């Protein structure tokens, strides 16, 4: 009896979703559903194969882009059927503010560092990069932060004839005040600065913010979109961007596409520790919930997400692409930490934002 009731409810729910899709567009053609997303997912939503897959389910998905922090705090969400930031903390804030009952996390991407083999070799000699023993290289965040605290320049690194630039050894990131990729970088650096522990109390925030602020403030101008510094890396090379914080998916999407933009000397490093960016869709309408369900459950859309470099609940498609392209990626990451809650991460960002506004560049207290 209970099983029969459960089946009946499931069928009724499916009928309600289908009816909402059909009625939402007057019964003619695909229903148009608008969302706001992190910029790194736009190539996925612009893919004609993805568009066609949604249209076969009666949906036409249109998206605008914004930084994940902006989506959570500044974007007028009443104009959209769903929000799709690149981090779980931002999505949880939106879920709470909008009183949404359920969210969808259809794919995720580890944070990584896009660089070049000569740069990786220089960093290895300086003790910052090591081989994982599993086919990929690791960047030691604690050792890197110590170099930043000391103000080390590239031309002062031992044996550096490959990249004797006079500028500081710094990862290029997006603007911490707007972008999720920079916030994820802040989460891993903050973990190291907090004695290898997640920031969990307001009392920890001022000290950790002072310790990590130079890795952002010392960069000078930072771009607001994750796609922008990665495009500089692809086009301008190490002279402009010797190493840039990216989503693994950004790099792998080009590897899997075989479009020639990832050249033989380019390399992907995995920070230790790293953070997983969990792309989380927050639906405001039944049609948007159907988009979240399809992204999570539909085999075709999951396969297309893998082609765009994302890791999904079905690891097979991703693993097949990695094997086919012989991509030097981490199959199973172990040194992964959780980001702080939205409130504590926002507290760290706000503290650094105040330092931006004052023009201050704080000195670290003896490094991490």
Tab-separated table of C-alpha atoms in Angstrom:
chain	number	residue	atom	x	y	z
A	1	UNK	CA	0.000	0.000	0.000
A	2	UNK	CA	2.750	2.455	1.013
A	3	UNK	CA	4.723	1.574	-2.118
A	4	UNK	CA	1.653	2.253	-4.291
A	5	UNK	CA	1.149	5.632	-2.647
A	6	UNK	CA	4.835	6.473	-3.198
A	7	UNK	CA	4.622	5.605	-6.898
A	8	UNK	CA	1.432	7.627	-7.265
A	9	UNK	CA	3.040	10.668	-5.620
A	10	UNK	CA	6.110	10.374	-7.855
A	11	UNK	CA	3.900	10.235	-10.963
A	12	UNK	CA	1.891	13.214	-9.726
A	13	UNK	CA	5.063	15.229	-9.109
A	14	UNK	CA	6.314	14.410	-12.605
A	15	UNK	CA	2.977	15.471	-14.073
A	16	UNK	CA	3.110	18.766	-12.176
A	17	UNK	CA	6.613	19.525	-13.514
A	18	UNK	CA	5.617	18.687	-17.085
A	19	UNK	CA	2.489	20.802	-16.785
A	20	UNK	CA	4.519	23.712	-15.414
A	21	UNK	CA	6.941	23.472	-18.317
A	22	UNK	CA	4.161	23.363	-20.902
A	23	UNK	CA	1.944	26.004	-19.348
A	24	UNK	CA	4.920	28.249	-18.613
A	25	UNK	CA	5.343	28.747	-22.341
A	26	UNK	CA	1.716	28.816	-23.392
A	27	UNK	CA	1.838	25.207	-24.606
A	28	UNK	CA	3.911	26.058	-27.703
A	29	UNK	CA	7.581	25.161	-28.029
A	30	UNK	CA	10.234	25.032	-25.306
A	31	UNK	CA	9.711	27.067	-22.150
A	32	UNK	CA	12.339	29.777	-21.697
A	33	UNK	CA	14.005	29.688	-18.281
A	34	UNK	CA	16.501	32.396	-17.305
A	35	UNK	CA	19.254	31.988	-14.760
A	36	UNK	CA	22.328	33.782	-13.451
A	37	UNK	CA	25.514	31.715	-13.323
A	38	UNK	CA	29.229	31.929	-12.634
A	39	UNK	CA	31.128	32.915	-15.792
A	40	UNK	CA	33.136	29.666	-15.963
A	41	UNK	CA	29.937	27.730	-16.761
A	42	UNK	CA	28.904	29.892	-19.707
A	43	UNK	CA	30.754	27.783	-22.324
A	44	UNK	CA	28.773	24.775	-21.069
A	45	UNK	CA	25.401	26.526	-21.336
A	46	UNK	CA	26.365	28.022	-24.724
A	47	UNK	CA	27.252	24.586	-26.128
A	48	UNK	CA	24.737	23.759	-28.912
A	49	UNK	CA	24.668	20.144	-27.704
A	50	UNK	CA	23.635	21.276	-24.213
A	51	UNK	CA	20.991	23.596	-25.642
A	52	UNK	CA	19.617	20.786	-27.788
A	53	UNK	CA	19.526	18.396	-24.828
A	54	UNK	CA	17.468	20.844	-22.792
A	55	UNK	CA	15.136	21.541	-25.707
A	56	UNK	CA	14.408	17.835	-26.023
A	57	UNK	CA	13.017	18.163	-22.509
A	58	UNK	CA	10.938	21.212	-23.438
A	59	UNK	CA	13.295	23.813	-21.972
A	60	UNK	CA	15.242	26.708	-23.460
A	61	UNK	CA	17.845	27.875	-20.936
A	62	UNK	CA	19.149	31.447	-21.090
A	63	UNK	CA	21.877	32.661	-18.732
A	64	UNK	CA	23.581	35.830	-17.570
A	65	UNK	CA	26.899	35.763	-15.723
A	66	UNK	CA	28.112	37.336	-12.497
A	67	UNK	CA	30.618	36.625	-9.757
A	68	UNK	CA	29.364	34.149	-7.188
A	69	UNK	CA	29.633	36.681	-4.380
A	70	UNK	CA	27.704	39.157	-6.498
A	71	UNK	CA	25.024	36.544	-7.180
A	72	UNK	CA	24.608	36.019	-3.434
A	73	UNK	CA	24.622	39.674	-2.428
A	74	UNK	CA	24.009	42.099	-5.293
A	75	UNK	CA	22.173	40.532	-8.236
A	76	UNK	CA	18.411	41.123	-8.402
A	77	UNK	CA	17.349	37.485	-8.246
A	78	UNK	CA	13.669	38.325	-8.836
A	79	UNK	CA	14.646	38.637	-12.506
A	80	UNK	CA	15.699	34.984	-12.707
A	81	UNK	CA	14.255	31.487	-12.314
A	82	UNK	CA	17.466	30.121	-10.811
A	83	UNK	CA	20.875	31.077	-9.461
A	84	UNK	CA	23.876	28.851	-10.162
A	85	UNK	CA	26.930	30.116	-8.247
A	86	UNK	CA	30.198	28.235	-8.212
A	87	UNK	CA	30.336	27.538	-4.503
A	88	UNK	CA	28.213	25.838	-1.899
A	89	UNK	CA	28.552	28.662	0.689
A	90	UNK	CA	27.105	31.234	-1.752
A	91	UNK	CA	24.328	28.826	-2.742
A	92	UNK	CA	23.461	28.167	0.896
A	93	UNK	CA	23.053	31.898	1.509
A	94	UNK	CA	20.764	32.233	-1.518
A	95	UNK	CA	18.793	29.177	-0.424
A	96	UNK	CA	18.307	30.673	3.034
A	97	UNK	CA	17.449	34.167	1.802
A	98	UNK	CA	14.979	32.906	-0.799
A	99	UNK	CA	13.553	30.198	1.506
A	100	UNK	CA	14.211	27.486	-1.072
A	101	UNK	CA	13.714	23.905	0.117
A	102	UNK	CA	16.113	22.039	-2.186
A	103	UNK	CA	19.225	22.681	-4.265
A	104	UNK	CA	21.185	20.673	-6.858
A	105	UNK	CA	24.967	20.177	-7.029
A	106	UNK	CA	25.322	18.417	-10.404
A	107	UNK	CA	29.067	18.843	-10.791
A	108	UNK	CA	32.186	20.124	-9.095
A	109	UNK	CA	35.738	21.152	-9.893
A	110	UNK	CA	38.884	21.195	-7.741
A	111	UNK	CA	40.783	24.457	-7.625
A	112	UNK	CA	44.081	24.204	-9.497
A	113	UNK	CA	46.986	26.315	-10.744
A	114	UNK	CA	47.605	26.724	-14.464
A	115	UNK	CA	51.299	27.304	-15.182
A	116	UNK	CA	54.160	26.270	-17.494
A	117	UNK	CA	56.796	23.541	-17.191
A	118	UNK	CA	59.769	25.973	-16.829
A	119	UNK	CA	57.900	27.770	-14.024
A	120	UNK	CA	57.048	24.473	-12.333
A	121	UNK	CA	60.732	23.454	-12.526
A	122	UNK	CA	61.829	26.736	-10.898
A	123	UNK	CA	59.249	26.301	-8.125
A	124	UNK	CA	60.316	22.674	-7.609
A	125	UNK	CA	63.935	23.745	-7.047
A	126	UNK	CA	62.653	26.310	-4.520
A	127	UNK	CA	60.776	23.594	-2.624
A	128	UNK	CA	57.272	24.713	-3.582
A	129	UNK	CA	56.339	22.027	-6.103
A	130	UNK	CA	56.665	18.277	-5.696
A	131	UNK	CA	55.611	15.210	-7.621
A	132	UNK	CA	52.543	13.460	-6.202
A	133	UNK	CA	53.698	10.019	-7.289
A	134	UNK	CA	50.365	9.623	-9.090
A	135	UNK	CA	51.004	11.421	-12.357
A	136	UNK	CA	50.463	15.045	-11.340
A	137	UNK	CA	52.342	17.791	-9.491
A	138	UNK	CA	51.451	19.529	-6.220
A	139	UNK	CA	51.959	23.149	-5.122
A	140	UNK	CA	52.649	23.513	-1.382
A	141	UNK	CA	50.471	26.423	-0.246
A	142	UNK	CA	52.256	26.854	3.093
A	143	UNK	CA	55.674	27.131	1.379
A	144	UNK	CA	54.205	29.499	-1.201
A	145	UNK	CA	52.714	31.775	1.473
A	146	UNK	CA	56.076	31.904	3.234
A	147	UNK	CA	57.679	33.166	0.006
A	148	UNK	CA	54.959	35.804	-0.365
A	149	UNK	CA	55.450	36.918	3.251
A	150	UNK	CA	59.159	37.395	2.524
A	151	UNK	CA	58.467	39.440	-0.605
A	152	UNK	CA	60.474	37.036	-2.789
A	153	UNK	CA	60.919	37.932	-6.455
A	154	UNK	CA	61.271	35.490	-9.312
A	155	UNK	CA	64.833	36.531	-10.138
A	156	UNK	CA	65.902	35.746	-6.558
A	157	UNK	CA	64.818	32.110	-6.677
A	158	UNK	CA	67.790	29.683	-6.716
A	159	UNK	CA	68.987	28.590	-10.131
A	160	UNK	CA	66.248	30.496	-11.931
A	161	UNK	CA	67.432	31.096	-15.469
A	162	UNK	CA	64.111	30.161	-17.084
A	163	UNK	CA	62.063	33.062	-15.710
A	164	UNK	CA	64.302	35.761	-14.186
A	165	UNK	CA	61.507	38.343	-13.874
A	166	UNK	CA	61.917	41.115	-11.310
A	167	UNK	CA	58.301	40.915	-10.156
A	168	UNK	CA	57.035	39.222	-7.016
A	169	UNK	CA	56.260	35.494	-6.877
A	170	UNK	CA	52.470	35.667	-6.838
A	171	UNK	CA	49.595	33.606	-8.116
A	172	UNK	CA	47.269	35.584	-10.352
A	173	UNK	CA	43.675	35.474	-9.158
A	174	UNK	CA	40.414	37.232	-9.786
A	175	UNK	CA	39.170	40.030	-7.522
A	176	UNK	CA	38.482	38.623	-4.053
A	177	UNK	CA	35.632	41.123	-3.669
A	178	UNK	CA	33.555	39.616	-6.484
A	179	UNK	CA	34.776	36.214	-7.642
A	180	UNK	CA	34.307	32.719	-6.266
A	181	UNK	CA	37.633	31.351	-7.550
A	182	UNK	CA	39.460	33.958	-5.456
A	183	UNK	CA	37.231	33.120	-2.477
A	184	UNK	CA	38.117	29.431	-2.827
A	185	UNK	CA	41.808	30.405	-2.902
A	186	UNK	CA	41.145	32.428	0.244
A	187	UNK	CA	39.557	29.349	1.840
A	188	UNK	CA	42.656	27.182	1.298
A	189	UNK	CA	45.121	29.934	2.268
A	190	UNK	CA	43.019	30.770	5.307
A	191	UNK	CA	43.097	27.110	6.341
A	192	UNK	CA	46.914	27.160	6.285
A	193	UNK	CA	47.118	30.540	8.055
A	194	UNK	CA	44.748	29.250	10.761
A	195	UNK	CA	47.101	26.459	11.753
A	196	UNK	CA	45.735	23.911	9.272
A	197	UNK	CA	42.167	24.361	10.436
A	198	UNK	CA	38.977	25.817	8.961
A	199	UNK	CA	38.065	29.292	10.178
A	200	UNK	CA	35.084	28.642	12.451
A	201	UNK	CA	34.800	31.676	14.744
A	202	UNK	CA	34.588	35.451	14.249
A	203	UNK	CA	37.571	35.853	16.595
A	204	UNK	CA	39.846	34.060	14.116
A	205	UNK	CA	38.937	36.299	11.179
A	206	UNK	CA	41.090	39.446	11.811
A	207	UNK	CA	44.320	37.477	12.335
A	208	UNK	CA	43.750	35.176	9.351
A	209	UNK	CA	42.725	38.081	7.113
A	210	UNK	CA	45.945	39.965	7.948
A	211	UNK	CA	47.992	36.854	7.205
A	212	UNK	CA	46.459	36.147	3.796
A	213	UNK	CA	45.727	39.694	2.573
A	214	UNK	CA	49.115	40.179	0.823
A	215	UNK	CA	48.494	37.291	-1.596
A	216	UNK	CA	45.618	39.386	-2.953
A	217	UNK	CA	46.628	43.015	-2.336
A	218	UNK	CA	50.178	42.619	-3.652
A	219	UNK	CA	48.851	41.566	-7.063
A	220	UNK	CA	47.600	45.057	-7.885
A	221	UNK	CA	44.685	45.112	-10.305
A	222	UNK	CA	42.648	41.905	-10.464
A	223	UNK	CA	39.973	41.088	-13.002
A	224	UNK	CA	36.433	40.302	-11.894
A	225	UNK	CA	35.748	37.294	-14.149
A	226	UNK	CA	37.465	33.926	-13.833
A	227	UNK	CA	37.582	33.605	-17.608
A	228	UNK	CA	39.664	36.793	-18.014
A	229	UNK	CA	42.958	35.802	-16.296
A	230	UNK	CA	42.720	32.310	-17.776
A	231	UNK	CA	42.356	33.835	-21.245
A	232	UNK	CA	45.516	35.889	-20.533
A	233	UNK	CA	47.296	32.675	-19.572
A	234	UNK	CA	46.246	30.949	-22.792
A	235	UNK	CA	47.071	33.844	-25.095
A	236	UNK	CA	49.884	35.866	-23.499
A	237	UNK	CA	51.897	33.110	-21.860
A	238	UNK	CA	54.190	33.227	-18.838
A	239	UNK	CA	55.373	36.788	-19.434
A	240	UNK	CA	51.973	38.085	-18.382
A	241	UNK	CA	50.668	35.205	-16.242
A	242	UNK	CA	53.274	32.706	-14.996
A	243	UNK	CA	50.699	30.991	-12.781
A	244	UNK	CA	46.987	31.561	-12.319
A	245	UNK	CA	44.383	30.127	-9.949
A	246	UNK	CA	41.719	28.368	-12.033
A	247	UNK	CA	39.009	25.772	-11.856
A	248	UNK	CA	40.365	22.441	-13.045
A	249	UNK	CA	37.414	22.325	-15.451
A	250	UNK	CA	38.569	25.461	-17.283
A	251	UNK	CA	41.871	23.847	-18.184
A	252	UNK	CA	40.508	20.370	-18.919
A	253	UNK	CA	37.694	21.626	-21.136
A	254	UNK	CA	40.348	22.770	-23.614
A	255	UNK	CA	42.343	19.550	-23.218
A	256	UNK	CA	39.245	17.431	-23.908
A	257	UNK	CA	38.197	19.650	-26.821
A	258	UNK	CA	41.622	19.192	-28.443
A	259	UNK	CA	41.443	22.769	-29.691
A	260	UNK	CA	45.216	23.378	-29.474
A	261	UNK	CA	44.975	26.131	-26.857
A	262	UNK	CA	46.741	23.957	-24.233
A	263	UNK	CA	50.278	23.870	-25.563
A	264	UNK	CA	52.902	21.203	-24.705
A	265	UNK	CA	54.711	23.395	-22.159
A	266	UNK	CA	51.540	24.170	-20.160
A	267	UNK	CA	50.977	22.390	-16.867
A	268	UNK	CA	48.296	21.997	-14.203
A	269	UNK	CA	49.329	21.966	-10.533
A	270	UNK	CA	47.112	20.964	-7.621
A	271	UNK	CA	47.409	23.077	-4.464
A	272	UNK	CA	47.950	21.272	-1.177
A	273	UNK	CA	45.532	21.764	0.401
A	274	UNK	CA	42.936	22.413	-2.257
A	275	UNK	CA	39.194	23.109	-2.186
A	276	UNK	CA	36.408	21.629	-4.285
A	277	UNK	CA	34.217	24.213	-5.940
A	278	UNK	CA	30.734	22.655	-5.790
A	279	UNK	CA	28.619	24.285	-8.480
A	280	UNK	CA	25.192	24.467	-6.868
A	281	UNK	CA	21.935	25.402	-8.586
A	282	UNK	CA	19.257	27.121	-6.485
A	283	UNK	CA	15.834	26.914	-8.227
A	284	UNK	CA	13.062	29.449	-7.689
A	285	UNK	CA	10.469	27.818	-9.985
A	286	UNK	CA	9.412	24.256	-10.887
A	287	UNK	CA	10.971	24.673	-14.339
A	288	UNK	CA	14.296	25.648	-12.778
A	289	UNK	CA	14.090	22.636	-10.459
A	290	UNK	CA	13.680	20.473	-13.548
A	291	UNK	CA	16.879	21.988	-14.964
A	292	UNK	CA	18.683	21.090	-11.746
A	293	UNK	CA	17.296	17.549	-11.857
A	294	UNK	CA	18.314	17.057	-15.491
A	295	UNK	CA	21.833	18.337	-14.885
A	296	UNK	CA	22.139	15.906	-11.977
A	297	UNK	CA	20.467	12.818	-13.440
A	298	UNK	CA	20.370	12.983	-17.244
A	299	UNK	CA	23.197	10.829	-18.724
A	300	UNK	CA	23.556	13.015	-21.822
A	301	UNK	CA	23.944	16.241	-19.844
A	302	UNK	CA	26.310	14.595	-17.362
A	303	UNK	CA	28.449	13.401	-20.263
A	304	UNK	CA	28.508	16.907	-21.748
A	305	UNK	CA	29.459	18.363	-18.360
A	306	UNK	CA	32.421	15.967	-18.280
A	307	UNK	CA	33.451	17.124	-21.765
A	308	UNK	CA	33.566	20.639	-20.326
A	309	UNK	CA	35.965	19.420	-17.646
A	310	UNK	CA	33.537	19.050	-14.751
A	311	UNK	CA	33.463	16.069	-12.408
A	312	UNK	CA	29.990	14.596	-11.881
A	313	UNK	CA	28.336	11.881	-9.806
A	314	UNK	CA	29.215	9.515	-12.668
A	315	UNK	CA	33.034	9.357	-12.620
A	316	UNK	CA	33.197	7.042	-15.635
A	317	UNK	CA	32.773	9.686	-18.340
A	318	UNK	CA	35.407	11.946	-16.771
A	319	UNK	CA	37.849	9.059	-16.290
A	320	UNK	CA	37.388	7.955	-19.906
A	321	UNK	CA	38.199	11.459	-21.170
A	322	UNK	CA	41.263	11.692	-18.928
A	323	UNK	CA	42.527	8.336	-20.217
A	324	UNK	CA	41.776	9.142	-23.854
A	325	UNK	CA	43.659	12.457	-23.717
A	326	UNK	CA	46.355	11.224	-21.309
A	327	UNK	CA	45.666	14.262	-19.155
A	328	UNK	CA	48.002	14.565	-16.116
A	329	UNK	CA	45.216	15.155	-13.603
A	330	UNK	CA	44.532	13.976	-10.077
A	331	UNK	CA	42.113	11.059	-10.254
A	332	UNK	CA	41.508	11.004	-6.494
A	333	UNK	CA	42.420	14.079	-4.461
A	334	UNK	CA	43.129	13.472	-0.788
A	335	UNK	CA	44.406	16.818	0.542
A	336	UNK	CA	41.037	18.582	0.250
A	337	UNK	CA	39.627	20.973	2.861
A	338	UNK	CA	36.167	22.435	3.294
A	339	UNK	CA	35.645	26.185	2.876
A	340	UNK	CA	34.352	28.148	5.861
A	341	UNK	CA	30.633	28.791	6.178
A	342	UNK	CA	29.288	31.676	4.133
A	343	UNK	CA	29.272	33.995	7.163
A	344	UNK	CA	32.898	33.324	8.072
A	345	UNK	CA	34.105	33.391	4.466
A	346	UNK	CA	32.242	36.661	3.978
A	347	UNK	CA	33.901	37.986	7.141
A	348	UNK	CA	37.336	37.205	5.688
A	349	UNK	CA	36.462	38.802	2.348
A	350	UNK	CA	35.062	41.907	4.044
A	351	UNK	CA	38.189	42.294	6.172
A	352	UNK	CA	40.383	42.153	3.063
A	353	UNK	CA	37.982	44.490	1.246
A	354	UNK	CA	38.514	47.096	3.970
A	355	UNK	CA	42.269	46.790	3.461
A	356	UNK	CA	41.767	47.372	-0.274
A	357	UNK	CA	39.760	50.503	0.490
A	358	UNK	CA	42.401	51.854	2.873
A	359	UNK	CA	45.258	51.131	0.486
A	360	UNK	CA	46.998	49.109	3.183
A	361	UNK	CA	49.235	46.140	2.535
A	362	UNK	CA	49.559	44.425	5.919
A	363	UNK	CA	52.670	42.550	6.899
A	364	UNK	CA	52.173	38.921	7.790
A	365	UNK	CA	53.007	37.893	11.330
A	366	UNK	CA	55.903	35.588	10.652
A	367	UNK	CA	54.214	33.872	7.720
A	368	UNK	CA	51.522	31.185	7.899
